[in-house]
Short mmCIF file of C-alpha atoms in Angstrom, two decimals:
data_model
loop_
_atom_site.label_atom_id
_atom_site.label_comp_id
_atom_site.label_asym_id
_atom_site.label_seq_id
_atom_site.Cartn_x
_atom_site.Cartn_y
_atom_site.Cartn_z
CA MET G 842 0.00 0.00 0.00
CA ARG G 843 1.10 3.56 -0.55
CA ASP G 844 0.38 6.56 1.66
CA THR G 845 -2.05 8.64 -0.44
CA ARG G 846 -1.94 11.97 1.32
CA GLU G 847 -3.84 13.72 -1.45
CA LYS G 848 -6.91 11.80 -0.21
CA GLU G 849 -6.63 12.90 3.42
CA ASN G 850 -9.34 15.55 3.30
CA ASP G 851 -11.60 14.04 0.65
CA GLY G 852 -15.10 13.66 2.02
CA PRO G 853 -16.58 12.94 5.43
CA THR G 854 -14.96 9.92 7.05
CA VAL G 855 -15.99 6.92 9.12
CA VAL G 856 -13.25 5.00 10.92
CA VAL G 857 -13.85 1.24 11.02
CA LEU G 858 -11.64 -0.82 13.34
CA THR G 859 -11.38 -4.60 13.25
CA ALA G 860 -9.45 -7.10 15.34
CA SER G 861 -8.53 -9.81 12.80
CA ASP G 862 -7.78 -10.41 9.15
CA ILE G 863 -11.12 -12.18 8.67
CA GLU G 864 -12.99 -9.16 10.04
CA PHE G 865 -10.86 -6.75 7.99
CA ASP G 866 -11.42 -8.69 4.76
CA ALA G 867 -15.19 -8.84 5.34
CA VAL G 868 -15.38 -5.04 5.43
CA GLU G 869 -12.78 -4.40 2.72
CA ARG G 870 -14.61 -6.41 0.07
CA LEU G 871 -17.56 -4.02 0.45
CA LEU G 872 -15.43 -0.92 -0.23
CA ALA G 873 -14.91 0.79 -3.56
CA GLY G 874 -11.86 2.73 -4.67
CA ASP G 875 -8.16 2.10 -5.16
CA PRO G 876 -7.17 -1.00 -3.13
CA GLU G 877 -3.68 0.47 -2.69
CA SER G 878 -4.93 3.71 -1.16
CA ALA G 879 -3.69 3.94 2.43
CA ALA G 880 -2.74 6.30 5.23
CA ARG G 881 -0.90 6.08 8.55
CA ASP G 882 -1.49 7.79 11.86
CA GLU G 883 1.29 9.08 14.08
CA ILE G 884 1.72 5.76 15.92
CA GLY G 885 2.07 3.84 12.66
CA THR G 886 -1.39 2.27 12.28
CA VAL G 887 -2.06 1.59 8.59
CA TYR G 888 -5.55 2.41 7.29
CA ARG G 889 -7.01 1.15 4.04
CA LEU G 890 -8.88 4.08 2.49
CA GLY G 891 -12.00 3.30 0.50
CA TRP G 892 -15.44 4.59 -0.33
CA ILE G 893 -18.98 3.43 0.25
CA ASP G 894 -20.19 3.29 -3.34
CA GLY G 895 -22.80 5.89 -4.27
CA THR G 896 -22.31 7.94 -1.09
CA PRO G 897 -19.93 10.72 0.01
CA TRP G 898 -18.59 8.56 2.84
CA ARG G 899 -14.92 7.66 2.95
CA VAL G 900 -13.92 4.73 5.18
CA ALA G 901 -10.60 4.42 6.99
CA LEU G 902 -10.31 0.71 7.78
CA ALA G 903 -7.70 -0.81 10.09
CA GLU G 904 -6.88 -4.18 11.64
CA ILE G 905 -5.55 -3.54 15.15
CA GLY G 906 -5.57 -6.87 17.00
CA THR G 907 -7.41 -7.76 20.18
CA GLY G 908 -7.66 -6.00 23.52
CA ASN G 909 -9.44 -2.96 24.95
CA GLY G 910 -6.23 -1.10 25.75
CA GLY G 911 -4.92 -1.18 22.21
CA ALA G 912 -8.36 -0.33 20.82
CA ALA G 913 -8.54 2.78 23.02
CA VAL G 914 -5.13 4.01 21.90
CA VAL G 915 -5.78 3.40 18.20
CA ALA G 916 -9.24 4.97 18.34
CA THR G 917 -7.78 8.09 19.96
CA HIS G 918 -5.14 8.50 17.25
CA ALA G 919 -7.61 7.66 14.48
CA VAL G 920 -9.84 10.51 15.61
CA LYS G 921 -6.90 12.88 15.65
CA ARG G 922 -5.81 11.73 12.20
CA PHE G 923 -9.15 11.65 10.34
CA GLN G 924 -11.61 13.69 12.45
CA PRO G 925 -14.32 11.13 11.62
CA ARG G 926 -18.07 11.55 12.01
CA LEU G 927 -18.33 8.03 13.42
CA VAL G 928 -16.02 5.34 14.80
CA MET G 929 -17.15 1.73 14.41
CA PHE G 930 -15.76 -1.49 15.76
CA VAL G 931 -16.90 -4.25 13.42
CA GLY G 932 -16.17 -7.92 13.93
CA THR G 933 -17.19 -11.11 15.66
CA ALA G 934 -18.20 -11.94 19.22
CA GLY G 935 -19.16 -14.94 21.29
CA SER G 936 -22.78 -15.49 22.28
CA LEU G 937 -23.94 -15.42 25.89
CA LYS G 938 -27.56 -16.32 25.11
CA GLU G 939 -29.10 -19.36 23.44
CA SER G 940 -31.42 -17.02 21.54
CA VAL G 941 -28.45 -15.32 19.84
CA ALA G 942 -27.07 -17.77 17.29
CA VAL G 943 -24.06 -18.01 15.00
CA GLY G 944 -24.51 -15.53 12.14
CA ASP G 945 -26.79 -13.19 14.10
CA VAL G 946 -25.82 -9.51 14.24
CA VAL G 947 -25.59 -7.57 17.51
CA VAL G 948 -25.65 -3.77 17.66
CA ALA G 949 -24.34 -2.83 21.09
CA THR G 950 -26.81 -0.51 22.81
CA LYS G 951 -24.56 -0.59 25.88
CA VAL G 952 -20.96 -1.69 26.33
CA TYR G 953 -19.90 -3.11 29.68
CA GLY G 954 -16.28 -2.92 30.76
CA VAL G 955 -16.43 -6.11 32.77
CA HIS G 956 -13.21 -6.24 34.76
CA GLY G 957 -14.00 -3.45 37.20
CA ALA G 958 -14.77 -5.23 40.48
CA LYS G 959 -14.13 -5.62 44.18
CA VAL G 960 -13.19 -9.02 45.60
CA THR G 961 -13.89 -9.70 49.30
CA ASP G 962 -14.26 -12.74 51.50
CA ASP G 963 -17.87 -12.78 50.33
CA GLY G 964 -16.82 -13.17 46.71
CA PHE G 965 -16.77 -11.15 43.49
CA HIS G 966 -18.68 -7.84 43.42
CA ALA G 967 -18.93 -6.32 39.95
CA ARG G 968 -18.22 -2.62 39.54
CA PRO G 969 -18.67 -2.26 35.81
CA GLU G 970 -18.31 0.82 33.69
CA SER G 971 -20.75 1.14 30.84
CA TRP G 972 -21.25 3.33 27.80
CA GLN G 973 -24.52 3.88 25.96
CA LEU G 974 -25.01 4.02 22.20
CA ALA G 975 -25.71 7.54 20.91
CA HIS G 976 -29.36 8.13 20.04
CA GLU G 977 -28.66 9.40 16.51
CA VAL G 978 -26.54 6.37 15.60
CA ARG G 979 -29.11 4.00 17.06
CA GLN G 980 -31.81 5.59 14.93
CA SER G 981 -29.75 5.05 11.78
CA ALA G 982 -29.17 1.41 12.73
CA THR G 983 -32.85 0.93 13.55
CA THR G 984 -33.84 2.29 10.13
CA VAL G 985 -31.52 -0.20 8.45
CA HIS G 986 -32.95 -3.00 10.58
CA ARG G 987 -36.49 -2.20 9.48
CA ARG G 988 -35.43 -2.76 5.87
CA TRP G 989 -33.57 -5.94 6.73
CA ARG G 990 -36.62 -7.45 8.42
CA ARG G 991 -38.47 -7.38 5.09
CA ASP G 992 -35.94 -9.85 3.70
CA PRO G 993 -36.88 -13.35 4.86
CA ALA G 994 -33.29 -14.53 4.50
CA ALA G 995 -31.72 -11.69 6.52
CA PRO G 996 -29.92 -12.69 9.73
CA PRO G 997 -31.57 -11.60 12.98
CA VAL G 998 -30.29 -8.30 14.39
CA HIS G 999 -30.26 -7.78 18.17
CA PHE G 1000 -30.07 -4.33 19.75
CA LYS G 1001 -28.63 -5.45 23.08
CA PRO G 1002 -25.69 -4.80 25.46
CA VAL G 1003 -22.34 -6.53 25.02
CA ALA G 1004 -19.62 -7.33 27.55
CA ALA G 1005 -16.00 -6.38 26.74
CA GLY G 1006 -13.18 -7.84 28.81
CA GLU G 1007 -9.63 -9.11 28.45
CA VAL G 1008 -10.32 -12.85 28.45
CA VAL G 1009 -10.72 -14.99 25.33
CA HIS G 1010 -14.15 -16.62 25.56
CA ALA G 1011 -13.56 -20.17 24.28
CA GLY G 1012 -16.08 -22.34 26.11
CA GLU G 1013 -19.81 -22.85 26.42
CA ASP G 1014 -20.03 -23.04 30.23
CA THR G 1015 -16.84 -21.65 31.74
CA ALA G 1016 -16.47 -19.88 35.07
CA TYR G 1017 -15.96 -16.66 33.12
CA SER G 1018 -19.15 -17.05 31.11
CA ARG G 1019 -21.13 -17.89 34.25
CA GLN G 1020 -19.73 -14.77 35.91
CA LEU G 1021 -20.77 -12.65 32.94
CA ARG G 1022 -24.28 -14.07 32.91
CA ARG G 1023 -24.62 -13.49 36.64
CA HIS G 1024 -23.37 -9.90 36.81
CA TYR G 1025 -24.19 -8.64 33.30
CA GLU G 1026 -27.45 -10.49 32.77
CA ASP G 1027 -28.67 -8.37 29.85
CA ALA G 1028 -25.46 -8.72 27.80
CA VAL G 1029 -25.93 -11.07 24.84
CA ALA G 1030 -22.36 -11.22 23.53
CA VAL G 1031 -18.79 -11.03 24.78
CA GLU G 1032 -15.72 -9.58 23.05
CA MET G 1033 -12.46 -7.77 23.83
CA GLU G 1034 -12.31 -4.32 22.21
CA SER G 1035 -15.46 -2.22 22.52
CA ALA G 1036 -14.83 -0.99 26.06
CA GLY G 1037 -11.58 0.61 24.89
CA VAL G 1038 -13.20 2.33 21.92
CA SER G 1039 -16.16 3.47 24.02
CA GLN G 1040 -13.88 4.83 26.75
CA ALA G 1041 -11.89 6.82 24.19
CA ALA G 1042 -15.10 8.20 22.70
CA HIS G 1043 -16.34 9.20 26.15
CA MET G 1044 -13.11 11.01 27.04
CA HIS G 1045 -12.84 12.92 23.79
CA ARG G 1046 -16.54 13.70 23.29
CA GLY G 1047 -17.85 15.03 20.01
CA TRP G 1048 -17.59 11.77 18.04
CA PRO G 1049 -19.96 8.82 18.47
CA ALA G 1050 -18.84 5.20 18.53
CA VAL G 1051 -20.81 2.07 17.72
CA THR G 1052 -20.06 -1.64 17.94
CA VAL G 1053 -21.49 -4.03 15.34
CA ARG G 1054 -20.75 -7.70 15.98
CA GLY G 1055 -21.60 -10.88 14.14
CA ILE G 1056 -21.84 -13.96 16.30
CA GLY G 1057 -19.16 -16.51 15.46
CA ASP G 1058 -17.99 -19.77 16.94
CA ARG G 1059 -14.70 -21.63 17.22
CA THR G 1060 -14.78 -22.74 13.57
CA ARG G 1061 -13.41 -20.68 10.70
CA GLU G 1062 -16.69 -21.03 8.80
CA GLY G 1063 -18.69 -19.67 11.74
CA THR G 1064 -16.23 -16.82 12.26
CA GLU G 1065 -16.39 -15.85 8.58
CA LEU G 1066 -20.20 -15.93 8.61
CA GLY G 1067 -20.34 -13.67 11.66
CA ALA G 1068 -17.78 -11.28 10.16
CA ARG G 1069 -19.60 -11.06 6.81
CA ASN G 1070 -22.96 -10.36 8.39
CA ALA G 1071 -21.52 -7.74 10.74
CA ALA G 1072 -19.70 -6.03 7.86
CA ALA G 1073 -22.82 -5.97 5.66
CA PHE G 1074 -24.93 -4.42 8.41
CA ALA G 1075 -22.23 -1.91 9.37
CA VAL G 1076 -21.88 -0.69 5.78
CA ALA G 1077 -25.66 -0.38 5.52
CA VAL G 1078 -25.61 1.79 8.67
CA ILE G 1079 -22.93 4.04 7.16
CA ARG G 1080 -25.14 4.51 4.11
CA GLU G 1081 -27.95 5.62 6.40
CA VAL G 1082 -25.94 8.18 8.39
CA GLU G 1083 -26.73 11.70 7.22
CA CYS G 1084 -23.96 13.87 5.83
CA ASP G 1085 -24.44 17.53 6.82
CA GLU G 1086 -21.69 19.04 4.68
CA GLY G 1087 -24.14 20.47 2.17
CA GLU G 1088 -23.30 19.78 -1.44
CA VAL G 1089 -20.69 17.03 -1.24
CA ALA G 1090 -19.60 15.42 -4.48
CA VAL G 1091 -20.01 11.65 -4.49
CA PRO G 1092 -16.62 10.19 -5.45
CA GLU G 1093 -16.37 8.07 -8.55
CA VAL G 1094 -14.84 4.62 -8.44
CA VAL G 1095 -11.81 4.93 -10.70
CA VAL G 1096 -10.09 1.63 -9.90
CA ARG G 1097 -11.87 -1.71 -10.02
CA ARG G 1098 -10.78 -4.11 -7.30
CA ALA G 1099 -9.71 -7.48 -8.58
CA GLY G 1100 -12.52 -9.89 -7.87
CA ALA G 1101 -15.32 -7.37 -7.31
CA PRO G 1102 -17.76 -5.48 -9.52
CA ARG G 1103 -17.21 -1.76 -9.73
CA GLY G 1104 -20.30 -0.78 -7.84
CA TRP G 1105 -23.63 -2.00 -6.55
CA ARG G 1106 -25.83 1.07 -6.28
CA ALA G 1107 -28.32 2.61 -8.70
CA GLY G 1108 -26.45 4.07 -11.64
CA ALA G 1109 -23.35 1.94 -11.16
CA SER G 1110 -21.87 0.02 -14.09
CA VAL G 1111 -21.14 -3.67 -13.52
CA ARG G 1112 -19.23 -5.91 -15.93
CA VAL G 1113 -19.81 -9.67 -15.98
CA GLY G 1114 -17.63 -11.47 -18.48
CA HIS G 1115 -18.00 -9.55 -21.77
CA ALA G 1116 -21.38 -8.09 -20.80
CA GLU G 1117 -21.93 -4.75 -19.10
CA PHE G 1118 -24.93 -3.75 -16.99
CA LEU G 1119 -26.27 -0.52 -15.53
CA LEU G 1120 -27.91 -1.08 -12.15
CA GLU G 1121 -31.38 0.44 -11.87
CA ALA G 1122 -32.51 -0.64 -8.39
CA ASP G 1123 -32.58 2.05 -5.71
CA GLN G 1124 -32.03 -0.52 -3.00
CA LEU G 1125 -29.97 -3.66 -3.37
CA GLY G 1126 -30.14 -6.60 -1.06
CA GLU G 1127 -27.19 -6.74 1.30
CA LEU G 1128 -26.96 -9.91 3.33
CA GLY G 1129 -23.68 -11.16 4.65
CA GLY G 1130 -21.85 -10.64 1.34
CA GLU G 1131 -24.84 -11.24 -0.95
CA PHE G 1132 -26.21 -8.52 -3.24
CA TRP G 1133 -28.91 -8.44 -5.89
CA GLY G 1134 -30.76 -6.03 -8.14
CA ARG G 1135 -32.29 -5.42 -11.57
CA ALA G 1136 -30.11 -3.86 -14.25
CA LEU G 1137 -30.19 -2.61 -17.83
CA TRP G 1138 -28.19 -4.89 -20.14
CA LEU G 1139 -26.09 -2.39 -22.10
CA GLY G 1140 -25.75 -3.07 -25.80
CA ARG G 1141 -29.03 -4.97 -25.99
CA ARG G 1142 -32.10 -2.99 -26.94
CA GLN G 1143 -34.61 -2.83 -24.09
CA GLN G 1144 -33.01 -5.86 -22.44
CA HIS G 1145 -32.83 -6.05 -18.67
CA ALA G 1146 -31.19 -8.53 -16.34
CA TRP G 1147 -31.43 -9.84 -12.78
CA LEU G 1148 -28.01 -9.67 -11.14
CA ARG G 1149 -26.86 -11.56 -8.07
CA ARG G 1150 -23.45 -11.35 -6.48
CA VAL G 1151 -21.94 -13.43 -3.67
CA ASP G 1152 -18.73 -12.48 -1.90
CA GLY G 1153 -16.59 -14.86 0.11
CA PRO G 1154 -16.87 -18.57 0.92
CA GLY G 1155 -20.02 -20.57 1.55
CA ASP G 1156 -22.55 -22.35 -0.63
CA GLY G 1157 -23.79 -19.15 -2.30
CA ARG G 1158 -21.03 -18.95 -4.89
CA GLU G 1159 -21.34 -22.63 -5.77
CA ALA G 1160 -25.13 -22.23 -6.00
CA LEU G 1161 -24.76 -19.51 -8.65
CA ARG G 1162 -22.42 -21.71 -10.68
CA LEU G 1163 -24.74 -24.73 -10.52
CA GLU G 1164 -27.79 -22.63 -11.37
CA ASN G 1165 -26.06 -21.21 -14.43
CA GLU G 1166 -25.02 -24.70 -15.59
CA PHE G 1167 -28.54 -26.05 -15.10
CA LEU G 1168 -30.19 -23.24 -17.06
CA THR G 1169 -27.64 -23.57 -19.85
CA ARG G 1170 -28.44 -27.27 -20.29
CA ARG G 1171 -32.19 -27.30 -19.67
CA PRO G 1172 -34.16 -24.36 -21.11
CA TYR G 1173 -37.87 -24.92 -20.53
CA GLY G 1174 -41.17 -23.06 -20.19
CA ALA G 1175 -41.17 -20.56 -17.35
CA LEU G 1176 -37.50 -21.08 -16.44
CA PRO G 1177 -35.17 -18.08 -16.73
CA GLY G 1178 -33.22 -17.77 -19.95
CA ARG G 1179 -29.53 -18.44 -20.35
CA GLY G 1180 -27.42 -15.98 -18.39
CA VAL G 1181 -23.86 -14.76 -17.91
CA HIS G 1182 -21.75 -16.10 -15.04
CA GLU G 1183 -18.33 -15.04 -13.78
CA GLU G 1184 -16.11 -15.84 -10.81
CA LEU G 1185 -13.19 -13.58 -9.90
CA GLY G 1186 -11.24 -14.18 -6.75
CA GLY G 1187 -13.75 -14.51 -3.93
CA THR G 1188 -16.69 -13.04 -5.86
CA ALA G 1189 -19.26 -14.75 -8.06
CA VAL G 1190 -21.83 -12.92 -10.22
CA LEU G 1191 -24.74 -14.32 -12.22
CA ALA G 1192 -26.82 -12.21 -14.61
CA LEU G 1193 -30.08 -13.74 -15.89
CA PRO G 1194 -32.28 -12.17 -18.58
CA TRP G 1195 -35.23 -10.18 -17.25
CA PRO G 1196 -37.93 -10.25 -19.95
CA GLY G 1197 -39.25 -6.93 -21.12
CA ARG G 1198 -42.13 -5.26 -22.82
CA SER G 1199 -42.16 -2.29 -25.16
CA ARG G 1200 -42.65 0.00 -22.17
CA GLY G 1201 -39.90 -1.47 -20.03
CA PRO G 1202 -39.02 -4.53 -17.96
CA ALA G 1203 -41.76 -7.04 -17.22
CA PRO G 1204 -43.38 -6.44 -13.83
CA THR G 1205 -43.21 -8.92 -11.01
CA ALA G 1206 -46.47 -10.51 -9.88
CA ALA G 1207 -46.19 -8.36 -6.75
CA GLU G 1208 -46.11 -5.23 -8.92
CA ALA G 1209 -48.89 -6.35 -11.25
CA TYR G 1210 -51.40 -7.53 -8.66
CA GLY G 1211 -52.51 -5.39 -5.75
CA THR G 1212 -54.21 -6.25 -2.49
CA GLU G 1213 -57.71 -6.57 -3.93
CA PRO G 1214 -59.40 -9.73 -5.28
CA VAL G 1215 -59.46 -10.23 -9.05
CA PHE G 1216 -62.63 -10.95 -11.01
CA GLY G 1217 -63.73 -12.04 -14.46
CA SER G 1218 -61.06 -12.67 -17.07
CA ALA G 1219 -58.29 -11.67 -14.63
CA GLN G 1220 -59.00 -14.87 -12.68
CA GLY G 1221 -58.46 -16.88 -15.84
CA TRP G 1222 -55.10 -15.21 -16.48
CA VAL G 1223 -53.97 -15.94 -12.91
CA LEU G 1224 -54.90 -19.62 -13.19
CA LEU G 1225 -53.31 -19.90 -16.63
CA ALA G 1226 -50.06 -18.37 -15.37
CA CYS G 1227 -49.97 -20.51 -12.24
CA GLY G 1228 -50.70 -23.58 -14.36
CA HIS G 1229 -47.63 -22.78 -16.48
CA LEU G 1230 -45.58 -22.42 -13.30
CA ALA G 1231 -46.82 -25.77 -11.99
CA GLU G 1232 -45.82 -27.47 -15.25
CA THR G 1233 -42.35 -25.93 -15.03
CA LEU G 1234 -41.99 -27.03 -11.41
CA GLY G 1235 -42.89 -30.54 -12.48
CA VAL G 1236 -39.99 -30.50 -14.96
CA LEU G 1237 -37.64 -29.23 -12.24
CA HIS G 1238 -38.78 -31.96 -9.88
CA GLU G 1239 -38.08 -34.62 -12.51
CA GLN G 1240 -34.49 -33.35 -12.51
CA GLY G 1241 -34.25 -33.51 -8.72
CA VAL G 1242 -34.41 -29.72 -8.34
CA THR G 1243 -36.76 -27.71 -6.09
CA HIS G 1244 -37.18 -23.93 -6.13
CA ARG G 1245 -38.19 -23.37 -2.47
CA CYS G 1246 -38.50 -19.59 -2.81
CA LEU G 1247 -41.72 -18.88 -4.73
CA ALA G 1248 -43.48 -15.58 -4.02
CA PRO G 1249 -45.01 -12.71 -6.02
CA GLU G 1250 -41.58 -11.03 -6.00
CA THR G 1251 -39.91 -13.98 -7.74
CA VAL G 1252 -42.37 -14.38 -10.64
CA LEU G 1253 -42.18 -12.11 -13.70
CA LEU G 1254 -45.25 -11.56 -15.89
CA TRP G 1255 -43.88 -11.46 -19.41
CA THR G 1256 -47.04 -11.79 -21.49
CA ALA G 1257 -50.61 -12.61 -20.52
CA GLY G 1258 -50.69 -16.05 -18.97
CA LYS G 1259 -46.96 -16.64 -19.60
CA PRO G 1260 -44.93 -16.09 -16.45
CA ARG G 1261 -41.19 -16.43 -16.03
CA LEU G 1262 -39.31 -17.36 -12.87
CA ARG G 1263 -36.90 -14.59 -11.89
CA ASP G 1264 -34.30 -17.20 -10.89
CA LEU G 1265 -34.15 -20.70 -9.40
CA GLY G 1266 -34.51 -19.48 -5.83
CA ALA G 1267 -32.80 -21.70 -3.28
CA ALA G 1268 -32.57 -24.69 -5.64
CA PHE G 1269 -28.84 -25.25 -5.22
CA ARG G 1270 -28.46 -24.20 -1.60
CA ARG G 1271 -28.75 -26.26 1.53
CA PRO G 1272 -32.13 -25.94 3.30
CA ARG G 1273 -32.15 -23.62 6.28
CA PRO G 1274 -34.81 -22.58 8.80
CA GLY G 1275 -36.91 -19.65 7.62
CA GLU G 1276 -35.83 -19.83 3.99
CA GLY G 1277 -38.20 -18.30 1.48
CA TYR G 1278 -40.62 -15.39 1.75
CA ALA G 1279 -42.83 -14.83 4.78
CA GLY G 1280 -46.44 -15.71 3.99
CA TYR G 1281 -45.40 -18.27 1.37
CA ARG G 1282 -43.16 -20.65 3.34
CA ALA G 1283 -44.32 -24.23 3.73
CA PRO G 1284 -44.63 -25.42 7.36
CA GLU G 1285 -41.49 -27.53 6.99
CA GLN G 1286 -39.53 -24.32 6.22
CA GLU G 1287 -40.74 -22.27 9.18
CA TYR G 1288 -38.46 -21.71 12.16
CA ALA G 1289 -40.85 -23.27 14.67
CA THR G 1290 -41.71 -26.36 12.59
CA TYR G 1291 -38.50 -26.75 10.58
CA ARG G 1292 -38.11 -30.23 9.04
CA PRO G 1293 -35.28 -30.30 6.47
CA ASP G 1294 -36.00 -33.98 5.81
CA LEU G 1295 -39.45 -33.01 4.48
CA ILE G 1296 -38.32 -30.15 2.23
CA GLY G 1297 -38.71 -31.17 -1.42
CA PRO G 1298 -41.19 -31.05 -4.34
CA PRO G 1299 -44.24 -30.77 -2.01
CA THR G 1300 -42.66 -27.59 -0.63
CA ASP G 1301 -42.88 -25.99 -4.08
CA VAL G 1302 -46.49 -27.16 -4.42
CA TYR G 1303 -47.38 -25.46 -1.13
CA GLN G 1304 -45.66 -22.23 -2.16
CA LEU G 1305 -47.33 -22.16 -5.57
CA ALA G 1306 -50.72 -22.74 -3.96
CA ALA G 1307 -50.03 -19.86 -1.57
CA LEU G 1308 -48.99 -17.69 -4.52
CA THR G 1309 -52.14 -18.61 -6.47
CA TYR G 1310 -54.31 -17.81 -3.45
CA ARG G 1311 -52.57 -14.44 -3.02
CA LEU G 1312 -52.95 -13.40 -6.67
CA LEU G 1313 -56.64 -14.34 -6.68
CA THR G 1314 -57.65 -12.83 -3.34
CA GLY G 1315 -55.10 -10.06 -2.80
CA THR G 1316 -53.87 -11.57 0.47
CA PRO G 1317 -51.68 -14.58 1.31
CA PRO G 1318 -53.29 -17.58 3.05
CA THR G 1319 -53.13 -17.63 6.84
CA PRO G 1320 -52.72 -21.22 8.04
CA PRO G 1321 -53.86 -23.17 9.91
CA ARG G 1322 -57.28 -21.60 9.24
CA VAL G 1323 -57.23 -20.63 5.57
CA LEU G 1324 -60.35 -18.72 4.61
CA PRO G 1325 -62.27 -20.24 1.67
CA LEU G 1326 -61.77 -18.55 -1.69
CA ARG G 1327 -65.47 -17.71 -1.74
CA THR G 1328 -64.87 -15.36 1.18
CA TYR G 1329 -63.22 -13.08 -1.38
CA LEU G 1330 -64.52 -14.50 -4.68
CA PRO G 1331 -68.19 -15.53 -4.42
CA ASP G 1332 -68.13 -17.18 -7.86
CA ALA G 1333 -64.96 -19.22 -7.33
CA PRO G 1334 -65.42 -22.89 -8.34
CA ALA G 1335 -65.70 -25.22 -5.35
CA HIS G 1336 -63.16 -27.63 -6.82
CA LEU G 1337 -60.58 -24.80 -6.98
CA ASP G 1338 -61.08 -24.18 -3.27
CA ASP G 1339 -60.62 -27.89 -2.60
CA LEU G 1340 -57.48 -27.96 -4.75
CA LEU G 1341 -55.77 -25.10 -2.94
CA ARG G 1342 -56.72 -26.50 0.46
CA ALA G 1343 -55.13 -29.82 -0.48
CA ALA G 1344 -51.99 -28.11 -1.78
CA LEU G 1345 -51.76 -26.09 1.46
CA ALA G 1346 -51.98 -29.19 3.66
CA PRO G 1347 -49.55 -29.14 6.63
CA ASP G 1348 -48.44 -32.68 5.78
CA PRO G 1349 -46.28 -32.65 2.61
CA ALA G 1350 -47.38 -36.20 1.79
CA ALA G 1351 -51.01 -35.04 1.53
CA ARG G 1352 -50.31 -32.43 -1.16
CA PRO G 1353 -50.80 -33.10 -4.88
CA THR G 1354 -47.79 -33.29 -7.18
CA ALA G 1355 -46.86 -30.33 -9.38
CA PRO G 1356 -48.25 -32.01 -12.55
CA GLU G 1357 -51.51 -32.80 -10.72
CA LEU G 1358 -51.70 -29.19 -9.54
CA ALA G 1359 -51.09 -28.00 -13.11
CA ALA G 1360 -53.88 -30.18 -14.51
CA HIS G 1361 -56.40 -28.99 -11.92
CA LEU G 1362 -55.45 -25.34 -12.40
CA ARG G 1363 -56.05 -25.76 -16.14
CA ARG G 1364 -59.45 -27.26 -15.39
CA SER G 1365 -60.28 -24.35 -13.09
CA GLU G 1366 -59.10 -21.85 -15.69
CA ASN G 1367 -61.51 -23.36 -18.21
CA HIS G 1368 -64.37 -22.84 -15.74
CA THR G 1369 -63.71 -19.11 -15.33
CA SER G 1370 -64.82 -16.41 -17.73
CA CYS G 1371 -61.79 -15.42 -19.81
#
């Protein structure tokens, strides 16, 4: 890295401190700008300088090792060097609560310095110091959390206290962990740096500090998952923080990092292989190193694409590769068309065609159908489209593939009665509790009734039935007491009601197959006025 002093005063700055290389890398891969841009403070700490794409925020990122003492010293000098608007400690922590699992994100509303105490003949008496999260920063984090909750695959985020000490927490039921649970009962995580950063912030005043931790475990995979999720949430918080410098020019990304697209905000240009795309989405999904959005396919008239990007290890990158291979070999019906796939370093990107109309990209079913019931010929179009989807699912099931993520947001309405799947959902990923979209998950996918051994073709049948019900009535079904279709549609055929009830059965074995569902939907479509 070189010391780029010409960048020292460019834009408002956020200092992000990490303790390890895994934590540093998780944040760095989300930064834009020259990867060789760096600066040093007066004690020699090296900061990687980058930008949050599409914002005026510059980030000074450093890896400083463990310990509250060192964190306090570095934070003090970082403030002197950069005069930041916010100092963040981003990394992993150990869980103190069963309800806070590996991969969850914790935003520290209070930081306990846990080694202040008095020891007498009666035992240990805690005398902790604590530091509260600034109201303004908490509001920014809360706003981000509200958006995250809309994503069914987003990791849980806990706004809770954390405990920061000088002991490595490496056991499930150690004397140290029992002491923490006894004296700091509301703390949900334990780590080793935030007390130092918070103390420095308290002494210097005028700059807020926040801790964002992802829960890890003693495996590298768990640590990387926690670090990725913490980094993704932290960057989302930075995007939300208001800049009060008036008209601040948003810096352009002039150097493309090896292994990462040039930008993932509206208006950014992204190259995948020999194809180039212009992102159109105002908000892109950000989930532990996973991003997605709709884009204009440059060089192709009125052609759009659905882009997904996965950073770092895990089954997400492999899933994109397998999905691309499957679609290349087996074009059929409502399946997405052949796309463009690329892997560079630790990043994988898949672009799939998004069908369009003369007036723009095809709408999703969520965009095309509101919250009111449909009548007359519109019912026929819904049943025709869902029949096509059922036939396509049947073909997938013959190949041993299940979608597992059907919802109005994942179905594109190309032409009347001819839908197109946006992608193959979770087809090539391992099942996980809570996968899919809320309101459309099968019982075996729900957190409380999770049964991975039952997830399969009947799961898709359930989700398609829920989707059909939603498009017809304007509202998703509400098991276990699903209201009859005639509650919303007085003229709905009785056999259609029976069909959807069977497909929404709690027991996967009691549901019809996808081809059976397709045949019955066709029959129902013929009984509606089209």
